[in-house]
Amino acid sequence: MTSPLFDTLLLSWDQLITADGRLFKGDPGEVGLHAINHGSNLHFEDIMVIFGVLLVLLSGLSLLNWLRQQRLRPHKLVVFNRIAREAGLNWGDRLLLWRIGQNLDLPTPLTLMLCPGTLGTCSRQFTHQQHRGRAALNLARAASIRRHLFGPDAEEIQDRNGIQ
């Protein structure tokens, strides 16, 4: 037992499809003739809206393409923070390395993270310019950062090679 609505839909669908498989049974020439006699329902305002939408889409695609070609590089502070955070340094450690780099006019504080000798030398130069109590704390913190980044073996290797 089927519902009357289903029967109506099935019957109307059956009537739409003819033996030759076409959905439209009318003469295509009549469609063109009707369009010529009655005109189009497309108004000038509709054309302007369509033109505006196309203009906005093309402008947006052009802007995206231009931005992709710019190859913008992030600021050195952003790169340093990202790499130092991935290395496991907390905010205070990153701030100390940034201050050392700024004080010694390094191009970026990332240079301190490349070699244990560079970090040790630069941190000693930085602490010579500070108050005695503050300098001791900063030097100890820099040594802790160096052990964290390069391991305890870095100090032993430098001591064996006579590097200070």
CSV table of N, CA and C in Angstrom, one decimal:
chain,number,residue,atom,x,y,z
A,1,MET,N,0.9,-1.2,0.0
A,1,MET,CA,0.0,0.0,0.0
A,1,MET,C,0.9,1.2,0.0
A,2,THR,N,0.7,2.1,-1.0
A,2,THR,CA,1.5,3.3,-1.1
A,2,THR,C,0.7,4.5,-0.8
A,3,SER,N,1.3,5.6,-0.5
A,3,SER,CA,0.6,6.8,-0.1
A,3,SER,C,0.1,7.5,-1.4
A,4,PRO,N,-0.9,8.3,-1.3
A,4,PRO,CA,-1.4,9.0,-2.5
A,4,PRO,C,-0.4,10.0,-3.0
A,5,LEU,N,0.4,10.6,-2.1
A,5,LEU,CA,1.4,11.6,-2.5
A,5,LEU,C,2.5,10.9,-3.4
A,6,PHE,N,2.9,9.7,-2.9
A,6,PHE,CA,3.9,9.0,-3.6
A,6,PHE,C,3.4,8.6,-5.0
A,7,ASP,N,2.1,8.2,-5.1
A,7,ASP,CA,1.5,7.8,-6.4
A,7,ASP,C,1.5,9.0,-7.3
A,8,THR,N,1.2,10.2,-6.8
A,8,THR,CA,1.1,11.4,-7.6
A,8,THR,C,2.5,11.8,-8.1
A,9,LEU,N,3.5,11.7,-7.2
A,9,LEU,CA,4.9,12.1,-7.6
A,9,LEU,C,5.4,11.1,-8.7
A,10,LEU,N,5.1,9.8,-8.5
A,10,LEU,CA,5.6,8.8,-9.4
A,10,LEU,C,4.9,8.9,-10.8
A,11,LEU,N,3.6,9.2,-10.7
A,11,LEU,CA,2.8,9.4,-12.0
A,11,LEU,C,3.3,10.7,-12.7
A,12,SER,N,3.6,11.8,-12.0
A,12,SER,CA,4.0,13.0,-12.7
A,12,SER,C,5.4,12.8,-13.2
A,13,TRP,N,6.3,12.1,-12.5
A,13,TRP,CA,7.6,11.8,-13.0
A,13,TRP,C,7.6,10.9,-14.3
A,14,ASP,N,6.7,10.0,-14.3
A,14,ASP,CA,6.5,9.1,-15.4
A,14,ASP,C,6.0,9.9,-16.6
A,15,GLN,N,5.2,10.9,-16.4
A,15,GLN,CA,4.7,11.7,-17.5
A,15,GLN,C,5.8,12.6,-18.0
A,16,LEU,N,6.7,13.0,-17.2
A,16,LEU,CA,7.8,13.9,-17.7
A,16,LEU,C,8.7,13.2,-18.6
A,17,ILE,N,9.0,12.0,-18.4
A,17,ILE,CA,10.0,11.3,-19.2
A,17,ILE,C,9.2,10.6,-20.4
A,18,THR,N,9.6,11.0,-21.6
A,18,THR,CA,9.0,10.4,-22.7
A,18,THR,C,9.7,9.2,-23.2
A,19,ALA,N,9.3,8.6,-24.2
A,19,ALA,CA,9.9,7.4,-24.8
A,19,ALA,C,11.3,7.6,-25.3
A,20,ASP,N,11.5,8.9,-25.8
A,20,ASP,CA,12.8,9.2,-26.3
A,20,ASP,C,13.8,9.7,-25.3
A,21,GLY,N,13.3,9.7,-24.0
A,21,GLY,CA,14.2,10.1,-22.9
A,21,GLY,C,14.3,11.6,-22.7
A,22,ARG,N,13.5,12.4,-23.3
A,22,ARG,CA,13.6,13.8,-23.1
A,22,ARG,C,12.8,14.3,-22.0
A,23,LEU,N,13.2,15.3,-21.2
A,23,LEU,CA,12.4,15.8,-20.1
A,23,LEU,C,11.5,16.9,-20.6
A,24,PHE,N,11.8,17.6,-21.7
A,24,PHE,CA,11.0,18.7,-22.3
A,24,PHE,C,10.4,18.2,-23.6
A,25,LYS,N,9.1,18.3,-23.7
A,25,LYS,CA,8.4,17.8,-24.8
A,25,LYS,C,8.1,18.8,-25.9
A,26,GLY,N,8.3,20.1,-25.6
A,26,GLY,CA,8.0,21.2,-26.5
A,26,GLY,C,9.0,21.3,-27.6
A,27,ASP,N,8.7,22.2,-28.5
A,27,ASP,CA,9.6,22.5,-29.7
A,27,ASP,C,10.6,23.5,-29.2
A,28,PRO,N,11.9,23.3,-29.4
A,28,PRO,CA,12.9,24.3,-29.0
A,28,PRO,C,12.7,25.6,-29.8
A,29,GLY,N,12.2,25.5,-31.0
A,29,GLY,CA,12.0,26.8,-31.7
A,29,GLY,C,11.0,27.7,-31.1
A,30,GLU,N,10.0,27.0,-30.4
A,30,GLU,CA,8.9,27.8,-29.7
A,30,GLU,C,9.5,28.6,-28.5
A,31,VAL,N,10.5,28.0,-27.9
A,31,VAL,CA,11.2,28.6,-26.8
A,31,VAL,C,11.9,29.9,-27.2
A,32,GLY,N,12.6,29.8,-28.3
A,32,GLY,CA,13.3,31.0,-28.8
A,32,GLY,C,12.3,32.1,-29.3
A,33,LEU,N,11.2,31.6,-29.9
A,33,LEU,CA,10.2,32.6,-30.4
A,33,LEU,C,9.5,33.3,-29.2
A,34,HIS,N,9.3,32.5,-28.2
A,34,HIS,CA,8.7,33.1,-27.0
A,34,HIS,C,9.6,34.2,-26.4
A,35,ALA,N,10.9,33.9,-26.3
A,35,ALA,CA,11.9,34.8,-25.8
A,35,ALA,C,12.0,36.1,-26.6
A,36,ILE,N,11.9,35.9,-28.0
A,36,ILE,CA,11.9,37.1,-28.8
A,36,ILE,C,10.7,38.0,-28.6
A,37,ASN,N,9.5,37.4,-28.6
A,37,ASN,CA,8.2,38.1,-28.5
A,37,ASN,C,8.1,38.8,-27.1
A,38,HIS,N,8.5,38.1,-26.0
A,38,HIS,CA,8.2,38.6,-24.7
A,38,HIS,C,9.4,39.3,-24.1
A,39,GLY,N,10.6,39.2,-24.6
A,39,GLY,CA,11.8,39.8,-24.1
A,39,GLY,C,12.3,39.1,-22.9
A,40,SER,N,13.4,39.6,-22.4
A,40,SER,CA,14.0,39.0,-21.2
A,40,SER,C,13.6,39.7,-20.0
A,41,ASN,N,13.5,39.0,-18.9
A,41,ASN,CA,13.2,39.6,-17.6
A,41,ASN,C,14.4,40.1,-16.9
A,42,LEU,N,15.5,40.2,-17.6
A,42,LEU,CA,16.8,40.7,-17.0
A,42,LEU,C,16.8,42.2,-17.1
A,43,HIS,N,16.9,42.9,-16.0
A,43,HIS,CA,16.9,44.3,-16.0
A,43,HIS,C,18.3,44.9,-15.9
A,44,PHE,N,18.5,46.2,-16.2
A,44,PHE,CA,19.8,46.8,-16.1
A,44,PHE,C,20.4,46.7,-14.7
A,45,GLU,N,19.6,46.8,-13.7
A,45,GLU,CA,20.1,46.7,-12.3
A,45,GLU,C,20.7,45.3,-12.1
A,46,ASP,N,20.0,44.3,-12.6
A,46,ASP,CA,20.5,42.9,-12.4
A,46,ASP,C,21.9,42.8,-13.1
A,47,ILE,N,22.0,43.4,-14.3
A,47,ILE,CA,23.3,43.3,-15.0
A,47,ILE,C,24.4,44.0,-14.2
A,48,MET,N,24.1,45.1,-13.6
A,48,MET,CA,25.1,45.8,-12.8
A,48,MET,C,25.4,45.0,-11.5
A,49,VAL,N,24.5,44.4,-10.9
A,49,VAL,CA,24.8,43.5,-9.7
A,49,VAL,C,25.7,42.4,-10.1
A,50,ILE,N,25.4,41.7,-11.2
A,50,ILE,CA,26.2,40.6,-11.7
A,50,ILE,C,27.6,41.1,-12.0
A,51,PHE,N,27.7,42.2,-12.7
A,51,PHE,CA,29.0,42.8,-13.0
A,51,PHE,C,29.8,43.1,-11.7
A,52,GLY,N,29.1,43.7,-10.7
A,52,GLY,CA,29.8,44.0,-9.4
A,52,GLY,C,30.3,42.8,-8.7
A,53,VAL,N,29.5,41.7,-8.7
A,53,VAL,CA,29.9,40.5,-8.1
A,53,VAL,C,31.2,39.9,-8.8
A,54,LEU,N,31.1,39.9,-10.1
A,54,LEU,CA,32.3,39.4,-10.8
A,54,LEU,C,33.5,40.2,-10.6
A,55,LEU,N,33.4,41.6,-10.5
A,55,LEU,CA,34.5,42.4,-10.2
A,55,LEU,C,35.1,42.2,-8.8
A,56,VAL,N,34.2,42.0,-7.8
A,56,VAL,CA,34.7,41.7,-6.5
A,56,VAL,C,35.4,40.3,-6.5
A,57,LEU,N,34.9,39.3,-7.1
A,57,LEU,CA,35.5,38.0,-7.1
A,57,LEU,C,36.9,38.1,-7.8
A,58,LEU,N,37.0,38.8,-8.9
A,58,LEU,CA,38.3,38.9,-9.6
A,58,LEU,C,39.3,39.7,-8.8
A,59,SER,N,38.8,40.7,-8.1
A,59,SER,CA,39.7,41.5,-7.3
A,59,SER,C,40.2,40.7,-6.1
A,60,GLY,N,39.3,39.9,-5.5
A,60,GLY,CA,39.8,39.0,-4.4
A,60,GLY,C,40.8,38.0,-4.8
A,61,LEU,N,40.5,37.4,-6.0
A,61,LEU,CA,41.5,36.4,-6.5
A,61,LEU,C,42.8,37.1,-6.8
A,62,SER,N,42.8,38.3,-7.4
A,62,SER,CA,44.0,39.0,-7.7
A,62,SER,C,44.8,39.3,-6.4
A,63,LEU,N,44.1,39.8,-5.4
A,63,LEU,CA,44.7,40.1,-4.1
A,63,LEU,C,45.4,38.9,-3.5
A,64,LEU,N,44.7,37.7,-3.5
A,64,LEU,CA,45.2,36.5,-2.9
A,64,LEU,C,46.5,36.1,-3.7
A,65,ASN,N,46.5,36.2,-5.0
A,65,ASN,CA,47.6,35.8,-5.8
A,65,ASN,C,48.8,36.8,-5.5
A,66,TRP,N,48.5,38.1,-5.3
A,66,TRP,CA,49.6,39.0,-5.0
A,66,TRP,C,50.2,38.7,-3.7
A,67,LEU,N,49.3,38.5,-2.7
A,67,LEU,CA,49.8,38.2,-1.3
A,67,LEU,C,50.7,36.9,-1.3
A,68,ARG,N,50.3,35.9,-2.1
A,68,ARG,CA,51.1,34.7,-2.1
A,68,ARG,C,52.5,34.9,-2.8
A,69,GLN,N,52.6,35.8,-3.7
A,69,GLN,CA,53.8,36.1,-4.4
A,69,GLN,C,54.8,37.0,-3.5
A,70,GLN,N,54.3,37.6,-2.5
A,70,GLN,CA,55.1,38.6,-1.7
A,70,GLN,C,56.1,37.9,-0.9
A,71,ARG,N,55.9,36.7,-0.5
A,71,ARG,CA,56.8,35.9,0.4
A,71,ARG,C,57.3,36.7,1.6
A,72,LEU,N,56.3,37.1,2.4
A,72,LEU,CA,56.5,37.9,3.6
A,72,LEU,C,57.3,37.1,4.6
A,73,ARG,N,58.3,37.7,5.1
A,73,ARG,CA,59.1,37.0,6.1
A,73,ARG,C,58.8,37.6,7.5
A,74,PRO,N,58.6,36.7,8.5
A,74,PRO,CA,58.3,37.2,9.8
A,74,PRO,C,59.4,38.0,10.5
A,75,HIS,N,59.1,38.8,11.4
A,75,HIS,CA,60.1,39.6,12.2
A,75,HIS,C,61.0,38.6,12.9
A,76,LYS,N,62.3,39.1,13.2
A,76,LYS,CA,63.3,38.2,13.8
A,76,LYS,C,62.8,37.8,15.2
A,77,LEU,N,62.1,38.7,15.9
A,77,LEU,CA,61.6,38.3,17.2
A,77,LEU,C,60.6,37.2,17.2
A,78,VAL,N,59.7,37.2,16.2
A,78,VAL,CA,58.8,36.1,16.0
A,78,VAL,C,59.5,34.8,15.7
A,79,VAL,N,60.5,34.8,14.9
A,79,VAL,CA,61.2,33.6,14.6
A,79,VAL,C,62.0,33.1,15.8
A,80,PHE,N,62.6,34.0,16.5
A,80,PHE,CA,63.4,33.6,17.7
A,80,PHE,C,62.4,33.0,18.8
A,81,ASN,N,61.3,33.7,19.0
A,81,ASN,CA,60.4,33.1,20.0
A,81,ASN,C,59.9,31.7,19.6
A,82,ARG,N,59.6,31.5,18.4
A,82,ARG,CA,59.1,30.2,17.9
A,82,ARG,C,60.1,29.1,18.1
A,83,ILE,N,61.3,29.4,17.7
A,83,ILE,CA,62.4,28.4,17.8
A,83,ILE,C,62.8,28.2,19.3
A,84,ALA,N,62.9,29.2,20.1
A,84,ALA,CA,63.2,29.1,21.5
A,84,ALA,C,62.1,28.3,22.2
A,85,ARG,N,60.9,28.6,21.9
A,85,ARG,CA,59.8,27.9,22.6
A,85,ARG,C,59.9,26.4,22.2
A,86,GLU,N,60.1,26.1,21.0
A,86,GLU,CA,60.3,24.7,20.5
A,86,GLU,C,61.5,24.0,21.2
A,87,ALA,N,62.5,24.8,21.5
A,87,ALA,CA,63.7,24.2,22.2
A,87,ALA,C,63.4,24.0,23.7
A,88,GLY,N,62.3,24.5,24.2
A,88,GLY,CA,61.9,24.3,25.6
A,88,GLY,C,62.3,25.4,26.5
A,89,LEU,N,62.6,26.6,26.0
A,89,LEU,CA,63.0,27.7,26.8
A,89,LEU,C,61.7,28.4,27.3
A,90,ASN,N,61.7,28.8,28.6
A,90,ASN,CA,60.5,29.5,29.1
A,90,ASN,C,60.6,31.0,28.7
A,91,TRP,N,59.6,31.8,29.1
A,91,TRP,CA,59.6,33.2,28.8
A,91,TRP,C,60.8,34.0,29.4
A,92,GLY,N,61.1,33.7,30.6
A,92,GLY,CA,62.3,34.4,31.2
A,92,GLY,C,63.6,34.1,30.5
A,93,ASP,N,63.8,32.8,30.1
A,93,ASP,CA,65.0,32.5,29.4
A,93,ASP,C,65.1,33.2,28.0
A,94,ARG,N,63.9,33.2,27.3
A,94,ARG,CA,63.9,33.9,26.0
A,94,ARG,C,64.2,35.4,26.2
A,95,LEU,N,63.6,36.0,27.3
A,95,LEU,CA,63.8,37.4,27.5
A,95,LEU,C,65.3,37.7,27.8
A,96,LEU,N,66.0,36.8,28.6
A,96,LEU,CA,67.4,37.0,28.9
A,96,LEU,C,68.2,36.9,27.6
A,97,LEU,N,67.9,35.9,26.8
A,97,LEU,CA,68.7,35.8,25.5
A,97,LEU,C,68.4,37.0,24.6
A,98,TRP,N,67.2,37.5,24.6
A,98,TRP,CA,66.9,38.7,23.8
A,98,TRP,C,67.6,39.9,24.3
A,99,ARG,N,67.7,40.1,25.6
A,99,ARG,CA,68.4,41.2,26.1
A,99,ARG,C,69.9,41.1,25.8
A,100,ILE,N,70.5,39.9,25.9
A,100,ILE,CA,71.9,39.7,25.6
A,100,ILE,C,72.2,40.1,24.2
A,101,GLY,N,71.3,39.6,23.3
A,101,GLY,CA,71.5,39.9,21.9
A,101,GLY,C,71.3,41.4,21.6
A,102,GLN,N,70.4,42.1,22.2
A,102,GLN,CA,70.2,43.5,21.9
A,102,GLN,C,71.3,44.3,22.5
A,103,ASN,N,71.8,43.9,23.7
A,103,ASN,CA,72.9,44.7,24.3
A,103,ASN,C,74.2,44.5,23.5
A,104,LEU,N,74.5,43.4,22.9
A,104,LEU,CA,75.7,43.2,22.1
A,104,LEU,C,75.5,43.4,20.6
A,105,ASP,N,74.4,44.0,20.3
A,105,ASP,CA,74.1,44.3,18.9
A,105,ASP,C,74.2,43.1,17.9
A,106,LEU,N,73.7,42.0,18.4
A,106,LEU,CA,73.7,40.8,17.5
A,106,LEU,C,72.6,40.9,16.5
A,107,PRO,N,72.7,40.4,15.3
A,107,PRO,CA,71.6,40.5,14.3
A,107,PRO,C,70.3,39.8,14.8
A,108,THR,N,70.5,38.8,15.5
A,108,THR,CA,69.3,38.1,16.1
A,108,THR,C,69.8,37.2,17.3
A,109,PRO,N,69.0,37.0,18.3
A,109,PRO,CA,69.4,36.2,19.4
A,109,PRO,C,69.6,34.7,19.1
A,110,LEU,N,69.1,34.4,17.9
A,110,LEU,CA,69.3,33.0,17.5
A,110,LEU,C,70.8,32.6,17.4
A,111,THR,N,71.6,33.6,17.2
A,111,THR,CA,73.1,33.2,17.2
A,111,THR,C,73.6,32.7,18.5
A,112,LEU,N,72.9,33.1,19.6
A,112,LEU,CA,73.3,32.5,20.9
A,112,LEU,C,72.9,31.1,21.0
A,113,MET,N,72.0,30.6,20.3
A,113,MET,CA,71.5,29.2,20.4
A,113,MET,C,72.2,28.3,19.4
A,114,LEU,N,73.2,28.8,18.7
A,114,LEU,CA,73.9,28.0,17.7
A,114,LEU,C,75.1,27.2,18.2
A,115,CYS,N,75.7,27.9,19.2
A,115,CYS,CA,77.0,27.3,19.7
A,115,CYS,C,77.1,27.6,21.2
A,116,PRO,N,77.5,26.7,22.0
A,116,PRO,CA,77.7,26.9,23.4
A,116,PRO,C,78.7,27.9,23.7
A,117,GLY,N,79.8,28.0,22.9
A,117,GLY,CA,80.8,29.0,23.1
A,117,GLY,C,80.3,30.4,22.9
A,118,THR,N,79.5,30.6,21.9
A,118,THR,CA,79.0,31.9,21.6
A,118,THR,C,78.1,32.4,22.8
A,119,LEU,N,77.2,31.5,23.3
A,119,LEU,CA,76.3,31.8,24.4
A,119,LEU,C,77.1,32.1,25.6
A,120,GLY,N,78.2,31.4,25.9
A,120,GLY,CA,79.0,31.6,27.1
A,120,GLY,C,79.7,33.0,27.0
A,121,THR,N,80.4,33.2,25.9
A,121,THR,CA,81.2,34.4,25.7
A,121,THR,C,80.3,35.7,25.7
A,122,CYS,N,79.2,35.6,25.0
A,122,CYS,CA,78.3,36.8,25.0
A,122,CYS,C,77.6,37.0,26.3
A,123,SER,N,77.3,36.0,27.1
A,123,SER,CA,76.6,36.2,28.4
A,123,SER,C,77.6,36.8,29.4
A,124,ARG,N,78.9,36.4,29.3
A,124,ARG,CA,79.9,37.0,30.1
A,124,ARG,C,80.1,38.5,29.8
A,125,GLN,N,80.2,38.8,28.5
A,125,GLN,CA,80.3,40.2,28.1
A,125,GLN,C,79.1,41.0,28.6
A,126,PHE,N,77.9,40.4,28.5
A,126,PHE,CA,76.7,41.1,28.9
A,126,PHE,C,76.7,41.4,30.4
A,127,THR,N,77.1,40.4,31.2
A,127,THR,CA,77.1,40.5,32.7
A,127,THR,C,78.2,41.5,33.2
A,128,HIS,N,79.2,41.7,32.4
A,128,HIS,CA,80.3,42.7,32.9
A,128,HIS,C,79.7,44.1,32.9
A,129,GLN,N,78.6,44.4,32.2
A,129,GLN,CA,78.1,45.7,32.2
A,129,GLN,C,77.0,45.9,33.2
A,130,GLN,N,76.7,44.9,34.0
A,130,GLN,CA,75.6,45.0,35.0
A,130,GLN,C,76.1,45.1,36.4
A,131,HIS,N,75.2,45.3,37.3
A,131,HIS,CA,75.4,45.4,38.8
A,131,HIS,C,75.9,44.0,39.2
A,132,ARG,N,76.7,43.9,40.2
A,132,ARG,CA,77.3,42.6,40.6
A,132,ARG,C,76.3,41.5,40.9
A,133,GLY,N,75.3,41.8,41.7
A,133,GLY,CA,74.3,40.8,42.1
A,133,GLY,C,73.4,40.4,40.9
A,134,ARG,N,73.0,41.3,40.1
A,134,ARG,CA,72.2,41.0,39.0
A,134,ARG,C,73.1,40.2,37.9
A,135,ALA,N,74.3,40.6,37.8
A,135,ALA,CA,75.2,39.9,36.9
A,135,ALA,C,75.4,38.4,37.2
A,136,ALA,N,75.5,38.1,38.5
A,136,ALA,CA,75.7,36.7,38.9
A,136,ALA,C,74.5,35.9,38.6
A,137,LEU,N,73.3,36.5,38.9
A,137,LEU,CA,72.0,35.8,38.5
A,137,LEU,C,71.9,35.5,37.0
A,138,ASN,N,72.2,36.5,36.2
A,138,ASN,CA,72.1,36.4,34.8
A,138,ASN,C,73.1,35.4,34.2
A,139,LEU,N,74.3,35.4,34.8
A,139,LEU,CA,75.3,34.5,34.3
A,139,LEU,C,75.0,33.0,34.7
A,140,ALA,N,74.4,32.8,35.9
A,140,ALA,CA,74.0,31.5,36.2
A,140,ALA,C,72.8,31.0,35.4
A,141,ARG,N,71.9,32.0,35.1
A,141,ARG,CA,70.7,31.6,34.2
A,141,ARG,C,71.2,31.3,32.8
A,142,ALA,N,72.2,32.0,32.3
A,142,ALA,CA,72.7,31.8,31.0
A,142,ALA,C,73.4,30.4,30.9
A,143,ALA,N,74.1,30.0,32.0
A,143,ALA,CA,74.8,28.7,32.1
A,143,ALA,C,73.7,27.6,32.1
A,144,SER,N,72.6,27.9,32.8
A,144,SER,CA,71.5,26.9,32.8
A,144,SER,C,70.9,26.7,31.4
A,145,ILE,N,70.7,27.8,30.7
A,145,ILE,CA,70.2,27.8,29.4
A,145,ILE,C,71.2,27.0,28.5
A,146,ARG,N,72.5,27.3,28.6
A,146,ARG,CA,73.5,26.6,27.8
A,146,ARG,C,73.4,25.1,28.1
A,147,ARG,N,73.3,24.7,29.3
A,147,ARG,CA,73.2,23.2,29.6
A,147,ARG,C,71.9,22.6,29.1
A,148,HIS,N,70.8,23.4,29.1
A,148,HIS,CA,69.6,22.9,28.6
A,148,HIS,C,69.6,22.7,27.1
A,149,LEU,N,70.2,23.7,26.4
A,149,LEU,CA,70.3,23.6,24.9
A,149,LEU,C,71.3,22.6,24.4
A,150,PHE,N,72.5,22.6,25.0
A,150,PHE,CA,73.6,21.8,24.5
A,150,PHE,C,74.0,20.6,25.3
A,151,GLY,N,73.4,20.5,26.5
A,151,GLY,CA,73.7,19.3,27.4
A,151,GLY,C,74.9,19.6,28.2
A,152,PRO,N,75.1,18.8,29.3
A,152,PRO,CA,76.2,19.0,30.2
A,152,PRO,C,77.5,18.8,29.5
A,153,ASP,N,77.5,18.0,28.5
A,153,ASP,CA,78.8,17.6,27.8
A,153,ASP,C,79.4,18.8,27.1
A,154,ALA,N,78.7,19.9,26.8
A,154,ALA,CA,79.2,21.0,26.1
A,154,ALA,C,80.3,21.8,26.9
A,155,GLU,N,80.0,21.9,28.2
A,155,GLU,CA,81.0,22.5,29.1
A,155,GLU,C,82.2,21.7,29.2
A,156,GLU,N,82.1,20.4,29.4
A,156,GLU,CA,83.2,19.5,29.5
A,156,GLU,C,84.1,19.6,28.3
A,157,ILE,N,83.5,19.6,27.1
A,157,ILE,CA,84.3,19.6,25.9
A,157,ILE,C,85.0,20.9,25.8
A,158,GLN,N,84.4,22.0,26.1
A,158,GLN,CA,85.1,23.3,26.1
A,158,GLN,C,86.2,23.4,27.1
A,159,ASP,N,86.0,22.8,28.3
A,159,ASP,CA,87.1,22.8,29.3
A,159,ASP,C,88.3,22.0,28.8
A,160,ARG,N,88.0,20.9,28.2
A,160,ARG,CA,89.1,20.0,27.7
A,160,ARG,C,89.9,20.7,26.6
A,161,ASN,N,89.2,21.5,25.7
A,161,ASN,CA,89.8,22.2,24.6
A,161,ASN,C,90.4,23.5,25.0
A,162,GLY,N,90.2,23.9,26.2
A,162,GLY,CA,90.7,25.2,26.7
A,162,GLY,C,90.0,26.4,26.2
A,163,ILE,N,88.7,26.2,25.8
A,163,ILE,CA,87.9,27.3,25.4
A,163,ILE,C,87.2,28.0,26.6
A,164,GLN,N,87.3,29.3,26.6
A,164,GLN,CA,86.7,30.0,27.8
A,164,GLN,C,85.6,30.9,27.3
